[in-house]
Short mmCIF file of C-alpha atoms in Angstrom, two decimals:
data_model
loop_
_atom_site.label_atom_id
_atom_site.label_comp_id
_atom_site.label_asym_id
_atom_site.label_seq_id
_atom_site.Cartn_x
_atom_site.Cartn_y
_atom_site.Cartn_z
CA MET A 9 -108.57 -23.20 -60.63
CA ILE A 10 -105.90 -21.31 -58.72
CA ALA A 11 -102.34 -21.97 -59.88
CA TRP A 12 -99.90 -23.28 -57.31
CA ALA A 13 -97.68 -20.24 -57.93
CA ASP A 14 -100.53 -17.93 -56.91
CA THR A 15 -100.96 -20.02 -53.75
CA LEU A 16 -97.30 -19.53 -52.86
CA MET A 17 -97.61 -15.82 -53.59
CA GLY A 18 -100.58 -15.59 -51.28
CA PHE A 19 -98.65 -17.49 -48.61
CA LEU A 20 -95.75 -15.01 -48.89
CA LEU A 21 -98.16 -12.20 -48.07
CA VAL A 22 -100.47 -13.93 -45.59
CA ALA A 23 -97.75 -15.60 -43.49
CA PRO A 24 -96.10 -12.35 -42.25
CA LEU A 25 -99.52 -10.86 -41.55
CA GLY A 26 -100.59 -13.99 -39.67
CA MET A 27 -97.37 -14.03 -37.65
CA PHE A 28 -97.88 -10.35 -36.82
CA LEU A 29 -101.32 -11.14 -35.36
CA PHE A 30 -100.00 -14.25 -33.60
CA THR A 31 -97.18 -12.25 -32.02
CA LEU A 32 -99.70 -9.69 -30.84
CA PHE A 33 -101.82 -12.49 -29.35
CA CYS A 34 -98.77 -13.94 -27.56
CA ARG A 35 -97.96 -10.50 -26.19
CA LEU A 36 -101.46 -10.13 -24.76
CA LYS A 37 -101.57 -13.63 -23.27
CA SER A 38 -98.03 -13.90 -21.89
CA LYS A 39 -96.59 -11.85 -19.06
CA ALA A 40 -93.02 -12.97 -19.68
CA ASN A 41 -90.79 -11.47 -22.36
CA PHE A 42 -90.35 -14.85 -24.03
CA SER A 43 -92.66 -17.37 -25.64
CA PRO A 44 -91.55 -20.91 -26.61
CA VAL A 45 -94.62 -21.22 -28.85
CA LEU A 46 -93.67 -18.05 -30.70
CA GLN A 47 -90.10 -19.28 -31.01
CA GLN A 48 -91.14 -22.52 -32.68
CA SER A 49 -93.66 -20.71 -34.88
CA VAL A 50 -91.05 -18.22 -36.08
CA ASN A 51 -88.62 -21.00 -36.99
CA GLY A 52 -91.27 -23.05 -38.80
CA VAL A 53 -92.82 -20.17 -40.75
CA GLN A 54 -89.44 -18.81 -41.84
CA LEU A 55 -88.45 -22.23 -43.13
CA LEU A 56 -91.69 -22.50 -45.14
CA LEU A 57 -91.20 -19.00 -46.58
CA PHE A 58 -87.69 -19.88 -47.71
CA LEU A 59 -88.88 -23.12 -49.32
CA ALA A 60 -91.65 -21.23 -51.11
CA ALA A 61 -89.16 -18.71 -52.52
CA VAL A 62 -86.77 -21.47 -53.63
CA SER A 63 -89.63 -23.35 -55.33
CA LEU A 64 -90.60 -20.26 -57.28
CA PHE A 65 -86.98 -19.63 -58.23
CA PHE A 66 -86.49 -23.08 -59.76
CA PHE A 67 -89.96 -23.78 -61.19
CA LYS A 68 -91.33 -20.31 -62.07
CA PRO A 69 -88.40 -18.17 -63.24
CA THR A 70 -90.83 -15.91 -65.15
CA TYR A 71 -94.42 -15.43 -64.07
CA ASP A 72 -97.20 -12.82 -64.36
CA SER A 73 -100.51 -12.94 -62.57
CA THR A 74 -103.07 -10.83 -60.72
CA LEU A 75 -103.58 -11.84 -57.11
CA PHE A 76 -106.53 -9.55 -56.26
CA SER A 77 -108.01 -6.17 -57.15
CA TRP A 78 -109.32 -3.18 -55.19
CA PHE A 79 -112.16 -0.82 -56.19
CA THR A 80 -113.28 -2.97 -59.10
CA HIS A 81 -116.49 -0.92 -59.37
CA THR A 82 -114.60 2.32 -60.09
CA GLN A 83 -112.91 3.57 -63.22
CA GLU A 84 -109.39 3.07 -61.81
CA VAL A 85 -108.81 -0.52 -60.68
CA TYR A 86 -105.98 -1.15 -58.22
CA ALA A 87 -104.84 -4.66 -59.17
CA TYR A 88 -102.18 -6.45 -57.16
CA HIS A 89 -100.28 -7.59 -60.24
CA ILE A 90 -97.37 -9.99 -59.74
CA HIS A 91 -94.34 -9.98 -62.00
CA LEU A 92 -91.49 -12.42 -61.45
CA ASP A 93 -88.15 -12.65 -63.19
CA LEU A 94 -84.74 -13.92 -62.18
CA ILE A 95 -83.74 -10.63 -60.56
CA ASN A 96 -86.92 -10.42 -58.47
CA LEU A 97 -86.72 -14.08 -57.47
CA SER A 98 -83.04 -13.80 -56.54
CA PHE A 99 -83.83 -10.93 -54.19
CA LEU A 100 -86.85 -12.84 -52.85
CA VAL A 101 -84.69 -15.87 -51.99
CA LEU A 102 -82.17 -13.55 -50.32
CA VAL A 103 -84.90 -11.86 -48.25
CA THR A 104 -86.44 -15.13 -47.06
CA PHE A 105 -83.04 -16.66 -46.26
CA LEU A 106 -81.70 -13.71 -44.22
CA SER A 107 -85.08 -13.16 -42.54
CA GLY A 108 -85.01 -16.81 -41.43
CA VAL A 109 -81.47 -16.50 -40.09
CA ILE A 110 -82.23 -13.28 -38.20
CA GLY A 111 -85.54 -14.65 -36.91
CA PHE A 112 -83.90 -17.84 -35.62
CA PHE A 113 -81.11 -15.80 -34.00
CA SER A 114 -83.45 -13.23 -32.44
CA THR A 115 -85.71 -15.70 -30.64
CA ASN A 116 -82.86 -16.47 -28.23
CA TYR A 117 -80.81 -13.28 -28.49
CA LEU A 118 -83.70 -11.01 -27.45
CA ALA A 119 -85.21 -13.42 -24.91
CA ASN A 120 -86.25 -11.65 -21.69
CA GLU A 121 -85.74 -8.24 -23.32
CA GLU A 122 -88.47 -5.71 -22.58
CA GLY A 123 -89.18 -5.19 -26.27
CA TYR A 124 -89.11 -8.89 -27.25
CA TYR A 125 -92.57 -8.88 -28.84
CA LYS A 126 -92.17 -5.41 -30.27
CA PHE A 127 -89.20 -6.58 -32.30
CA PHE A 128 -91.14 -9.44 -33.91
CA LEU A 129 -94.14 -7.23 -34.62
CA ASN A 130 -91.95 -4.85 -36.61
CA PHE A 131 -89.94 -7.76 -38.00
CA TYR A 132 -93.00 -9.18 -39.75
CA VAL A 133 -94.17 -5.78 -40.94
CA MET A 134 -90.74 -5.46 -42.55
CA GLN A 135 -91.09 -8.87 -44.20
CA LEU A 136 -94.55 -8.07 -45.54
CA ALA A 137 -93.19 -4.83 -47.01
CA LEU A 138 -90.16 -6.49 -48.62
CA TYR A 139 -92.18 -9.34 -50.14
CA SER A 140 -94.65 -6.86 -51.62
CA LEU A 141 -91.86 -4.65 -52.89
CA THR A 142 -90.23 -7.67 -54.54
CA ILE A 143 -93.10 -9.41 -56.30
CA CYS A 144 -95.60 -6.61 -56.95
CA ALA A 145 -95.71 -4.76 -60.27
CA ASN A 146 -98.26 -2.13 -59.26
CA PHE A 147 -96.76 1.24 -58.34
CA TYR A 148 -99.60 1.93 -55.90
CA PHE A 149 -98.80 -1.16 -53.79
CA ILE A 150 -95.08 -0.55 -54.17
CA LEU A 151 -95.58 2.81 -52.46
CA MET A 152 -97.54 1.13 -49.66
CA ALA A 153 -94.77 -1.43 -49.15
CA TRP A 154 -92.17 1.35 -49.21
CA GLU A 155 -93.97 3.20 -46.41
CA LEU A 156 -94.40 0.05 -44.31
CA LEU A 157 -90.70 -0.67 -44.61
CA GLY A 158 -89.83 2.84 -43.48
CA ILE A 159 -92.15 2.92 -40.49
CA SER A 160 -90.99 -0.50 -39.22
CA SER A 161 -87.41 0.72 -39.52
CA VAL A 162 -88.14 3.84 -37.47
CA PHE A 163 -89.93 1.85 -34.77
CA LEU A 164 -86.92 -0.44 -34.37
CA VAL A 165 -84.53 2.53 -34.21
CA SER A 166 -86.57 3.70 -31.20
CA PHE A 167 -86.55 0.18 -29.70
CA TYR A 168 -85.15 1.49 -26.40
CA GLN A 169 -87.61 4.38 -26.21
CA GLY A 170 -86.72 5.16 -22.61
CA MET A 171 -83.62 7.03 -23.82
CA LYS A 172 -84.08 10.53 -25.21
CA LYS A 173 -81.19 10.11 -27.65
CA THR A 174 -82.84 7.05 -29.17
CA VAL A 175 -86.12 8.84 -29.82
CA THR A 176 -84.29 11.86 -31.26
CA ASN A 177 -82.37 9.66 -33.68
CA ALA A 178 -85.54 7.85 -34.69
CA LEU A 179 -87.21 11.17 -35.50
CA PHE A 180 -84.15 12.20 -37.51
CA VAL A 181 -84.36 8.97 -39.54
CA LEU A 182 -88.10 9.51 -39.99
CA GLY A 183 -87.47 13.02 -41.33
CA ILE A 184 -84.99 11.74 -43.92
CA TYR A 185 -87.38 8.98 -44.96
CA LYS A 186 -90.35 11.31 -45.35
CA PHE A 187 -88.35 13.87 -47.33
CA CYS A 188 -87.27 11.20 -49.82
CA ASP A 189 -90.78 9.70 -49.87
CA LEU A 190 -92.03 12.97 -51.35
CA PHE A 191 -89.99 12.17 -54.45
CA LEU A 192 -91.51 8.69 -54.65
CA ILE A 193 -95.05 10.10 -54.43
CA THR A 194 -94.16 12.61 -57.14
CA ALA A 195 -92.77 9.78 -59.27
CA LEU A 196 -96.02 7.84 -58.76
CA LEU A 197 -98.11 10.79 -59.96
CA LEU A 198 -95.85 11.38 -62.95
CA PHE A 199 -95.92 7.69 -63.86
CA HIS A 200 -99.71 7.55 -63.77
CA HIS A 201 -99.97 10.79 -65.74
CA GLN A 202 -97.64 9.56 -68.47
CA GLN A 203 -98.58 5.86 -68.63
CA HIS A 204 -102.27 6.11 -67.58
CA THR A 205 -101.82 3.03 -65.41
CA PHE A 206 -100.18 1.95 -62.17
CA LEU A 207 -98.73 -1.25 -63.64
CA THR A 208 -94.97 -1.11 -64.12
CA THR A 209 -94.84 -3.93 -66.69
CA GLY A 210 -96.43 -4.22 -70.10
CA LEU A 211 -95.73 -3.70 -73.76
CA GLU A 212 -97.93 -0.60 -73.94
CA LEU A 213 -95.74 1.47 -71.61
CA SER A 214 -94.23 4.56 -73.22
CA THR A 215 -90.87 6.23 -72.65
CA PRO A 216 -90.89 7.99 -69.24
CA SER A 217 -89.77 11.53 -68.67
CA PHE A 218 -86.44 12.55 -67.20
CA LEU A 219 -88.25 14.10 -64.21
CA PHE A 220 -89.91 10.79 -63.35
CA LEU A 221 -86.61 8.89 -63.35
CA PHE A 222 -84.91 11.67 -61.39
CA CYS A 223 -87.61 11.58 -58.68
CA LEU A 224 -87.38 7.79 -58.54
CA TRP A 225 -83.61 7.97 -58.10
CA CYS A 226 -83.89 10.64 -55.39
CA ALA A 227 -86.44 8.50 -53.55
CA SER A 228 -84.02 5.56 -53.54
CA LEU A 229 -81.20 7.61 -51.99
CA GLY A 230 -82.88 7.90 -48.58
CA LYS A 231 -83.43 4.20 -47.90
CA SER A 232 -79.97 3.29 -49.26
CA GLY A 233 -78.18 5.98 -47.24
CA GLN A 234 -76.52 7.51 -50.28
CA PHE A 235 -74.88 10.92 -50.32
CA PRO A 236 -76.08 13.43 -49.12
CA PHE A 237 -78.42 11.30 -46.94
CA SER A 238 -75.72 9.12 -45.37
CA LYS A 239 -75.68 10.79 -41.97
CA TRP A 240 -78.80 9.03 -40.67
CA LEU A 241 -77.34 5.52 -40.88
CA PRO A 242 -75.03 5.67 -37.81
CA ARG A 243 -77.90 7.17 -35.83
CA ALA A 244 -80.04 4.16 -36.73
CA MET A 245 -77.66 1.89 -34.80
CA GLU A 246 -79.52 2.67 -31.55
CA GLY A 247 -81.72 -0.40 -31.98
CA PRO A 248 -80.82 -3.99 -31.09
CA THR A 249 -78.05 -5.72 -33.02
CA THR A 250 -80.46 -8.00 -34.88
CA SER A 251 -82.46 -5.06 -36.26
CA SER A 252 -79.22 -3.35 -37.32
CA ALA A 253 -78.19 -6.53 -39.13
CA ILE A 254 -81.45 -7.12 -41.00
CA PHE A 255 -82.26 -3.48 -41.80
CA TYR A 256 -79.03 -1.55 -42.23
CA GLY A 257 -76.62 -4.33 -43.03
CA ALA A 258 -78.62 -6.76 -45.15
CA LEU A 259 -82.01 -5.88 -46.63
CA SER A 260 -83.49 -2.43 -46.03
CA ILE A 261 -80.27 -0.67 -47.04
CA HIS A 262 -80.53 -2.38 -50.47
CA ALA A 263 -84.24 -1.60 -50.95
CA GLY A 264 -83.53 1.68 -52.72
CA LEU A 265 -81.26 0.02 -55.24
CA PHE A 266 -83.78 -2.78 -55.80
CA LEU A 267 -86.44 -0.16 -56.47
CA LEU A 268 -84.31 1.10 -59.36
CA LEU A 269 -83.85 -2.47 -60.59
CA LYS A 270 -87.62 -2.81 -60.92
CA PHE A 271 -87.54 0.14 -63.35
CA ARG A 272 -84.25 -0.77 -65.00
CA LEU A 273 -85.77 -0.88 -68.50
CA PHE A 274 -86.80 2.76 -68.17
CA PHE A 275 -83.35 3.84 -67.01
CA GLU A 276 -81.79 2.20 -70.05
CA LEU A 277 -83.68 4.71 -72.22
CA ASN A 278 -82.08 7.68 -70.45
CA PRO A 279 -78.26 7.31 -70.40
CA ALA A 280 -77.74 10.92 -69.28
CA LEU A 281 -79.22 10.20 -65.86
CA ASN A 282 -77.13 7.03 -65.56
CA VAL A 283 -74.03 9.23 -65.74
CA TYR A 284 -75.21 11.22 -62.69
CA ILE A 285 -76.11 7.98 -60.86
CA ALA A 286 -72.59 6.64 -61.44
CA ILE A 287 -70.96 9.90 -60.32
CA MET A 288 -73.03 10.12 -57.13
CA GLY A 289 -72.37 6.44 -56.44
CA GLY A 290 -68.63 7.10 -56.63
CA VAL A 291 -68.95 10.18 -54.41
CA THR A 292 -70.90 8.14 -51.86
CA ALA A 293 -68.32 5.34 -51.88
CA VAL A 294 -65.43 7.75 -51.26
CA TYR A 295 -67.37 9.75 -48.65
CA ALA A 296 -68.43 6.62 -46.72
CA LEU A 297 -64.89 5.23 -46.90
CA LEU A 298 -63.47 8.39 -45.31
CA LYS A 299 -66.23 8.55 -42.69
CA SER A 300 -65.69 4.93 -41.69
CA ARG A 301 -62.05 5.69 -40.87
CA ILE A 302 -62.92 8.13 -38.08
CA GLN A 303 -65.68 6.14 -36.35
CA THR A 304 -65.12 4.91 -32.80
CA ASP A 305 -68.08 2.53 -32.78
CA VAL A 306 -68.03 -0.82 -34.57
CA LYS A 307 -71.66 -0.63 -35.73
CA ALA A 308 -71.16 2.86 -37.16
CA THR A 309 -68.06 1.64 -38.99
CA LEU A 310 -69.98 -1.27 -40.46
CA ALA A 311 -72.83 1.08 -41.41
CA TYR A 312 -70.54 3.34 -43.45
CA ALA A 313 -68.85 0.27 -44.95
CA THR A 314 -72.28 -0.89 -46.14
CA VAL A 315 -73.01 2.55 -47.62
CA ALA A 316 -69.72 2.43 -49.53
CA GLN A 317 -70.59 -0.96 -51.00
CA VAL A 318 -74.07 0.20 -52.00
CA GLY A 319 -72.47 3.20 -53.71
CA LEU A 320 -70.42 0.80 -55.81
CA MET A 321 -73.61 -1.07 -56.65
CA TYR A 322 -75.13 2.16 -57.95
CA ILE A 323 -72.16 2.47 -60.30
CA SER A 324 -72.76 -1.08 -61.55
CA PHE A 325 -76.44 -0.29 -62.03
CA ALA A 326 -75.62 2.82 -64.06
CA LEU A 327 -73.36 0.71 -66.29
CA GLY A 328 -76.18 -1.79 -66.88
CA LEU A 329 -74.47 -4.69 -65.06
CA TYR A 330 -77.62 -5.96 -63.37
CA THR A 331 -76.38 -9.51 -62.77
CA LEU A 332 -73.31 -8.09 -61.03
CA VAL A 333 -75.55 -5.83 -58.95
CA ILE A 334 -77.61 -8.79 -57.68
CA PHE A 335 -74.52 -10.87 -56.97
CA HIS A 336 -72.83 -7.96 -55.18
CA MET A 337 -76.03 -7.24 -53.25
CA ALA A 338 -76.44 -10.84 -52.07
CA SER A 339 -72.80 -11.29 -51.06
CA ASN A 340 -72.67 -7.93 -49.26
CA ALA A 341 -75.97 -8.56 -47.45
CA ILE A 342 -74.87 -11.97 -46.16
CA LEU A 343 -71.45 -10.67 -45.12
CA LYS A 344 -72.78 -7.56 -43.37
CA ALA A 345 -75.48 -9.54 -41.57
CA TYR A 346 -72.80 -11.86 -40.21
CA GLN A 347 -70.53 -8.94 -39.22
CA PHE A 348 -73.32 -7.14 -37.39
CA LEU A 349 -74.38 -10.27 -35.53
CA ARG A 350 -70.75 -11.09 -34.70
CA SER A 351 -69.78 -7.57 -33.55
CA PRO A 352 -70.86 -7.85 -29.85
CA SER A 353 -69.04 -11.17 -29.45
CA ASN A 354 -66.03 -9.79 -31.27
CA ILE A 355 -65.82 -6.83 -28.88
CA HIS A 356 -66.10 -9.17 -25.90
CA HIS A 357 -63.40 -11.39 -27.38
CA LEU A 358 -61.00 -8.46 -27.85
CA HIS A 359 -61.55 -7.30 -24.28
CA ARG A 360 -60.82 -10.81 -23.09
CA LEU A 361 -57.56 -10.85 -25.05
CA GLU A 362 -56.56 -7.51 -23.53
CA ASN A 363 -57.21 -8.87 -20.04
CA LEU A 364 -55.11 -11.94 -20.77
CA ASN A 365 -52.23 -9.86 -22.15
CA TYR A 366 -52.52 -7.22 -19.40
CA GLN A 367 -52.22 -4.46 -22.00
CA PRO A 368 -54.35 -2.93 -24.77
CA LEU A 369 -54.12 -4.46 -28.20
CA ALA A 370 -52.27 -2.57 -30.90
CA PRO A 371 -54.67 -0.66 -33.20
CA ALA A 372 -55.36 -2.47 -36.45
CA GLY A 373 -55.28 0.77 -38.45
CA LYS A 374 -55.20 4.50 -37.92
CA TRP A 375 -57.04 7.33 -39.59
CA PHE A 376 -55.33 8.11 -42.90
CA ASP A 377 -51.95 6.39 -42.90
CA ILE A 378 -51.41 6.72 -46.64
CA PHE A 379 -51.25 10.54 -46.40
CA PRO A 380 -48.38 12.64 -45.03
CA LYS A 381 -48.63 13.48 -41.34
CA ALA A 382 -49.13 17.16 -42.16
CA LEU A 383 -52.38 16.31 -43.97
CA GLN A 384 -53.72 13.64 -41.66
CA ARG A 385 -55.16 15.96 -39.00
CA THR A 386 -56.48 18.42 -41.57
CA LEU A 387 -58.23 15.65 -43.46
CA TYR A 388 -59.57 14.21 -40.21
CA ARG A 389 -61.17 17.56 -39.30
CA MET A 390 -62.65 17.94 -42.77
CA VAL A 391 -64.19 14.47 -42.69
CA TYR A 392 -65.42 14.91 -39.11
CA HIS A 393 -67.27 18.10 -40.08
CA ASN A 394 -68.59 16.52 -43.31
CA PHE A 395 -66.54 18.91 -45.45
CA GLY A 396 -68.58 21.85 -44.14
CA LEU A 397 -71.93 20.39 -45.19
CA SER A 398 -73.21 20.22 -41.60
CA LEU A 399 -72.55 23.94 -41.07
CA LEU A 400 -74.14 24.76 -44.43
CA TRP A 401 -77.20 22.73 -43.53
CA GLN A 402 -77.57 24.56 -40.20
CA TYR A 403 -77.50 27.94 -41.94
CA MET A 404 -80.01 26.79 -44.56
CA ALA A 405 -82.37 25.28 -41.97
CA PHE A 406 -82.24 28.28 -39.61
CA PRO A 407 -85.00 30.34 -41.37
CA VAL A 408 -87.28 27.30 -41.52
CA ARG A 409 -86.71 26.49 -37.85
CA PHE A 410 -87.33 30.12 -36.91
CA VAL A 411 -90.64 30.28 -38.81
CA PHE A 412 -91.84 26.96 -37.41
CA SER A 413 -90.88 27.92 -33.85
CA ARG A 414 -92.92 31.13 -34.09
CA PHE A 415 -95.79 29.19 -35.65
CA GLN A 416 -95.61 26.60 -32.86
CA CYS A 417 -95.75 29.34 -30.24
CA ARG A 418 -98.91 30.73 -31.82
CA ILE A 419 -100.51 27.28 -31.92
CA ASP A 420 -99.62 26.61 -28.27
CA ALA A 421 -101.17 29.94 -27.27
CA HIS A 422 -104.42 29.15 -29.09
CA LEU A 423 -104.54 25.62 -27.65
CA THR A 424 -104.11 27.04 -24.16
CA VAL A 425 -107.13 29.31 -24.72
CA ILE A 426 -109.19 26.43 -26.12
CA GLN A 427 -108.32 24.12 -23.22
CA GLN A 428 -109.57 26.73 -20.76
CA GLN A 429 -113.07 26.43 -22.25
CA GLU A 430 -115.61 24.08 -20.73
CA SER A 431 -115.47 20.54 -22.09
CA TRP A 432 -119.03 20.45 -23.45
CA LYS A 433 -118.43 23.66 -25.43
CA LEU A 434 -115.27 22.24 -26.96
CA CYS A 435 -117.07 19.00 -27.90
CA LEU A 436 -119.82 21.01 -29.54
CA MET A 437 -117.31 23.12 -31.47
CA VAL A 438 -115.37 20.09 -32.76
CA LEU A 439 -118.44 18.07 -33.75
CA GLY A 440 -120.16 21.08 -35.31
CA GLY A 441 -117.13 21.99 -37.39
CA SER A 442 -116.76 18.39 -38.55
CA LEU A 443 -120.41 18.20 -39.56
CA VAL A 444 -120.12 21.41 -41.59
CA LEU A 445 -117.00 20.10 -43.33
CA ALA A 446 -118.63 16.73 -43.99
CA GLY A 447 -121.69 18.43 -45.48
CA ALA A 448 -119.50 20.51 -47.77
CA LEU A 449 -117.67 17.41 -48.94
CA LEU A 450 -120.93 15.58 -49.65
CA TYR A 451 -122.25 18.58 -51.56
CA THR A 452 -119.18 19.05 -53.76
CA GLY A 453 -117.94 15.48 -54.11
CA SER A 454 -120.69 13.79 -56.07
CA SER A 455 -118.25 12.61 -58.78
CA TYR A 456 -115.99 10.89 -56.24
CA PRO A 457 -118.34 9.20 -53.74
CA TRP A 458 -115.75 6.82 -52.31
CA LEU A 459 -113.31 9.68 -51.66
CA THR A 460 -116.05 11.80 -50.09
CA CYS A 461 -117.11 9.00 -47.75
CA SER A 462 -113.49 8.37 -46.75
CA LEU A 463 -112.84 12.03 -45.92
CA THR A 464 -116.17 12.30 -44.11
CA GLY A 465 -115.33 9.29 -41.96
CA LEU A 466 -111.91 10.77 -41.27
CA CYS A 467 -113.53 14.01 -40.11
CA PHE A 468 -115.76 12.15 -37.67
CA VAL A 469 -112.80 10.17 -36.33
CA PHE A 470 -110.90 13.37 -35.61
CA ALA A 471 -114.02 14.90 -34.12
CA LEU A 472 -114.52 12.02 -31.70
CA LEU A 473 -110.78 11.96 -30.89
CA GLY A 474 -110.78 15.69 -30.15
CA SER A 475 -113.93 15.34 -28.04
CA GLY A 476 -112.42 12.49 -26.06
CA LEU A 477 -109.21 14.38 -25.39
CA SER A 478 -111.13 17.39 -24.17
CA LEU A 479 -112.94 15.49 -21.39
#
């Protein structure tokens, strides 16, 4: 007999996936950029998700279960293990509540927009990722949820893909995400090597290494926009206001910190790293505070204000004040979501006041009023140029860019030669090479049949893709 808690857990995972498919169906059936059926479905499903999270919070404050398992016939079983405690459930209630508010707001706010359905497709991918990140206790599925959250974020940054600047900023955000994801993959490998399991809960877990905790911390810095990865956050404001509110004001910006909360018991065993986390949190808070004072855009100002608050949360985490972290996270997420949603109306209201007064409003605050005037401009220049870090980064990245540019030129030259060949010869070359590679994998991969079959199928997919592109 399936417990009612497992049923609610399954609903938390199936509902976003079902709404993703339903949104795709509405997009294919409807020619207009608005669907009343989708609007009512979004409101109803979000209400049910919130009620499910509240029920778990009050009736199942602690819960462990296994929802399903993958590759049960192999030596390593990938079990979707669920672990609930008050911290996980508090974040789950926060996610369902803010997702419902943003979903209800977006159905009307984005009506008749060209990317109306695209927003909801990525919106439910984000929800699926956050629910999995919250309730799952298997590192393998946590990594999958982490990647889904990142890719949905990048797609919404490039919401208005007709603008070159938007696509460039989305690629910049993607680069930061992927660089920090390397640390999370390394942490996954180290965790499995040291613990001999993917489960993050259990009495048999041993003390982790300093390198594992360091990689986990570095992985969290990218999603949370912490120093030195804070520069991508203002660039992510290219998307619609609702995506800025849910991702970079409310939920996604706190995902990195919540990842550390899932491993908080391990961090308690290594106080030396907690000192570095507290120091870098303070540096981030000061840096974001100074950067917010020179912004000319309201969304960029709010983005740096959010980064400063998350930096303070890192300090609380390093001190072991987990209840304060959750309370600070919830209050900041709700406040920032409201400020992001209110910002367009606030700008319109201020312009209306200026028109009524026939003169511009007095500025609410200037750059660095607390400093002497002799230091204000100097400090402004230093903050604007990121204290020289931007110039240092350009010098460090120049050799890499030079090597990759030469490598790209060589590849383009070879592709030009290949494209000049007849199509049937190119098809034969691609399919023949794939068959040789597949045969080699089958010959050498007898101990890992499922991996061999996966790689072989991947080779054939690329072969057919290359053959189709050559015609």
